[in-house]
Coordinates of C-alpha atoms in Angstrom, one line a residue:
M297 CA 110.5 123.1 121.0
K298 CA 112.4 119.8 120.8
K299 CA 109.6 117.4 121.5
K300 CA 107.4 119.5 118.9
L301 CA 109.6 119.2 116.2
N302 CA 110.4 115.4 117.1
L303 CA 106.4 115.1 116.8
L304 CA 106.4 117.2 113.4
C305 CA 108.8 114.7 112.1
L306 CA 107.0 111.8 113.0
C307 CA 103.8 112.8 111.6
V308 CA 106.0 113.4 108.4
I309 CA 107.2 109.9 108.7
A310 CA 103.8 108.1 109.3
A311 CA 101.9 110.1 106.1
F312 CA 105.3 108.9 104.4
L313 CA 104.8 105.3 105.0
L314 CA 101.0 105.7 104.7
S315 CA 101.3 106.7 101.1
V316 CA 103.0 104.0 100.3
S317 CA 101.6 101.3 102.4
G318 CA 98.6 100.4 99.6
N319 CA 101.6 99.5 96.9
V320 CA 103.5 97.8 99.4
Q321 CA 100.6 95.8 100.4
M322 CA 99.5 95.2 96.7
I323 CA 102.9 94.2 96.2
V324 CA 103.0 91.5 99.0
R325 CA 99.7 90.3 98.2
I326 CA 100.8 89.4 94.8
F327 CA 103.8 87.7 95.9
I328 CA 101.8 85.6 98.6
N329 CA 99.1 84.6 95.9
G330 CA 101.6 83.8 93.3
F331 CA 104.0 81.8 95.9
E332 CA 100.7 80.0 96.6
I333 CA 99.9 79.0 93.1
G334 CA 103.1 77.7 92.1
M335 CA 103.1 75.6 95.5
K336 CA 100.2 74.4 94.6
A337 CA 100.9 73.3 90.7
A338 CA 104.2 71.7 92.3
E339 CA 102.5 69.6 95.1
E340 CA 99.7 68.3 92.1
G341 CA 102.3 67.8 89.5
G342 CA 100.8 70.1 87.0
E343 CA 102.1 73.0 84.8
M344 CA 102.6 76.6 86.2
P345 CA 98.9 78.3 85.2
V346 CA 99.4 81.3 83.4
L347 CA 98.4 84.3 85.4
P348 CA 96.7 87.4 84.0
A349 CA 98.6 90.6 84.0
Y350 CA 97.3 93.3 85.7
K351 CA 97.6 97.1 85.6
Q352 CA 97.1 99.6 87.4
I353 CA 95.3 102.5 85.8
H354 CA 93.7 106.2 86.9
T355 CA 90.1 106.8 85.4
M356 CA 87.7 109.3 86.0
P357 CA 83.7 108.7 85.3
T358 CA 82.7 110.9 82.6
D359 CA 78.7 109.9 82.7
L360 CA 77.4 108.7 86.2
T361 CA 74.6 107.2 84.8
E362 CA 76.8 104.9 82.8
V363 CA 77.4 101.5 84.3
T364 CA 80.9 101.2 84.3
G365 CA 81.6 97.7 86.2
T366 CA 79.7 95.8 88.9
V367 CA 80.7 94.0 91.9
T368 CA 79.0 91.2 93.7
N369 CA 77.3 92.1 96.9
L370 CA 78.4 88.6 99.0
K371 CA 75.4 89.7 101.4
D372 CA 72.5 88.9 99.0
G373 CA 74.5 87.8 95.8
S374 CA 73.2 91.5 93.9
Q375 CA 75.0 93.0 91.8
L376 CA 76.4 96.7 92.5
A377 CA 77.3 99.2 89.7
I378 CA 80.9 100.5 90.6
K379 CA 83.0 103.6 89.5
P380 CA 86.4 103.0 89.4
L381 CA 89.3 105.7 90.2
V382 CA 92.2 103.7 90.7
S383 CA 91.9 100.4 89.8
L384 CA 93.7 97.1 88.8
V385 CA 92.6 96.0 85.2
E386 CA 93.2 92.8 83.3
C387 CA 95.9 94.0 80.6
P388 CA 95.0 92.6 76.9
S389 CA 97.8 91.3 74.8
M390 CA 99.2 94.6 73.2
P391 CA 102.5 95.5 71.3
T392 CA 105.1 96.0 74.0
S393 CA 107.7 98.8 73.7
S394 CA 110.9 98.2 75.0
A395 CA 111.4 101.8 75.5
A396 CA 108.3 102.0 78.0
A397 CA 109.6 98.8 79.6
L398 CA 112.8 100.2 80.5
W399 CA 111.1 103.7 81.9
E400 CA 108.7 101.5 83.9
A401 CA 111.5 99.1 85.6
M402 CA 113.9 102.2 86.1
A403 CA 111.1 104.6 87.5
A404 CA 110.3 101.5 89.9
L405 CA 114.0 101.4 90.7
V406 CA 114.3 105.0 91.3
V407 CA 110.8 104.5 93.6
I408 CA 112.5 101.8 95.7
V409 CA 116.2 103.7 95.8
G410 CA 114.1 106.5 97.0
F411 CA 112.1 105.7 99.7
I412 CA 115.1 103.9 101.4
Y413 CA 117.3 107.1 100.7
T414 CA 114.5 109.4 102.3
T415 CA 113.8 107.1 105.3
V416 CA 117.7 107.8 106.0
Y417 CA 117.6 111.4 106.0
F418 CA 114.7 111.5 108.1
C419 CA 116.2 109.5 110.7
K420 CA 119.6 111.7 110.5
L421 CA 117.2 114.7 110.9
I422 CA 115.4 113.2 114.0
V423 CA 118.9 112.6 115.5
Q424 CA 120.2 116.0 114.8
I425 CA 117.2 117.6 116.4
N426 CA 117.5 115.3 119.8
R427 CA 121.0 116.5 120.0
N428 CA 119.1 119.9 120.3
I429 CA 120.8 121.1 116.9
V430 CA 117.9 122.4 115.2
F431 CA 118.8 125.7 113.0
D432 CA 121.8 124.5 111.4
W433 CA 123.0 124.3 107.6
T434 CA 123.1 120.3 108.1
N435 CA 119.7 120.4 108.5
V436 CA 119.3 122.7 105.8
K437 CA 120.9 119.8 103.8
Y438 CA 118.8 116.9 105.0
L439 CA 115.4 118.9 104.4
R440 CA 116.7 119.8 100.9
R441 CA 117.5 115.7 100.3
I442 CA 114.5 114.7 101.8
G443 CA 112.6 117.0 99.9
W444 CA 113.8 116.3 96.4
G445 CA 113.6 112.6 97.3
L446 CA 110.0 112.6 97.9
I447 CA 109.1 114.5 94.6
A448 CA 111.8 112.0 92.8
I449 CA 109.3 109.4 94.1
F450 CA 106.4 111.1 93.0
F451 CA 107.5 111.8 89.6
C452 CA 108.5 108.2 88.7
A453 CA 105.5 107.0 90.2
F454 CA 103.7 109.6 87.8
V455 CA 105.7 108.2 84.9
S456 CA 104.8 104.7 85.5
V457 CA 101.0 105.7 85.8
W458 CA 101.1 107.9 82.7
I459 CA 102.8 104.8 80.9
T460 CA 100.5 102.4 82.0
N461 CA 97.3 104.8 81.1
Y462 CA 98.8 105.7 77.6
Q463 CA 99.3 101.7 76.7
L464 CA 95.9 100.6 77.9
S465 CA 94.0 103.3 76.0
Q466 CA 95.4 102.0 72.8
V467 CA 93.5 98.7 73.4
V468 CA 90.9 99.4 76.0
A469 CA 87.8 101.9 76.2
L470 CA 85.9 102.2 78.9
K471 CA 82.2 102.6 79.1
G472 CA 81.2 106.1 80.8
T473 CA 84.7 106.6 82.0
E474 CA 88.3 108.1 80.8
F475 CA 91.5 107.9 81.8
N476 CA 92.8 110.3 84.1
L477 CA 96.3 111.9 85.4
L478 CA 95.0 114.2 87.9
L479 CA 94.3 111.9 90.3
A480 CA 97.9 111.0 90.6
F481 CA 98.8 114.4 92.0
S482 CA 96.8 113.7 95.1
D483 CA 99.6 111.1 96.2
P484 CA 101.0 112.8 99.3
T485 CA 104.4 112.5 98.4
F486 CA 104.1 115.3 96.0
I487 CA 103.1 117.9 98.7
L488 CA 105.5 116.4 101.5
G489 CA 108.5 117.0 98.9
F490 CA 107.0 120.7 98.6
I491 CA 107.0 121.1 102.2
A492 CA 110.2 119.8 103.0
L493 CA 111.9 121.8 100.5
L494 CA 110.1 125.1 102.0
A495 CA 111.0 124.2 105.3
A496 CA 114.8 123.9 104.0
E497 CA 114.7 127.5 102.5
V498 CA 112.8 129.2 105.4
F499 CA 115.8 127.3 107.5
A500 CA 118.5 128.6 105.3
L501 CA 117.2 132.0 105.1
G502 CA 117.1 132.4 109.0
L503 CA 120.5 131.2 109.3
R504 CA 121.9 133.9 106.8
L505 CA 119.9 136.7 108.6
K506 CA 121.6 135.3 112.0
E507 CA 125.1 135.3 110.1
E508 CA 124.8 138.7 109.0
N509 CA 123.6 140.0 112.1
D510 CA 126.6 138.6 113.7
L511 CA 129.0 140.2 111.2
T512 CA 127.0 143.4 111.6
I513 CA 127.8 143.3 115.6

């Protein structure tokens, strides 16, 4: 039983880490590219070039016959049509909103804090299971915190996507494509959060029934 629960917890952690690995990899690459550009500018004694600002957007094709964009096939140099779903798009100059910037900053902060918070309680849950403490009110508390932490991460990421999509929709129109938020709901953190909350309530129900049975006896 303990081995199966440990395996289940490890699978959940793996799914959680994979769900955020793409964004983490993108942030690392942006940092490395910015560092390399800064070092090159310092060595050449020139000014730091102005880097284009990119925003992540979620889109859905409206007409598969329309050419939304193209990419270069390095094998033969040909141009291939591309239908982006989740993309980084260069952000043109547009009116900045202090409220939107504040919301995006807060959402990013909550995602980082939520990631640490959830990981800590995952580890605490595994420690409990390895101590042969499975059906316990402490584990119910841990599962609830994990569930709400994951849902908070998803909600803040969704808010960030919604703000970006709305801002770009005011200044950008993509041929054969429309801005779409439904793809954001495929984020595993949303599903994992509800699974953790459901598991917490199942544990709680079992513990209540056991306590009532003990009192009756």
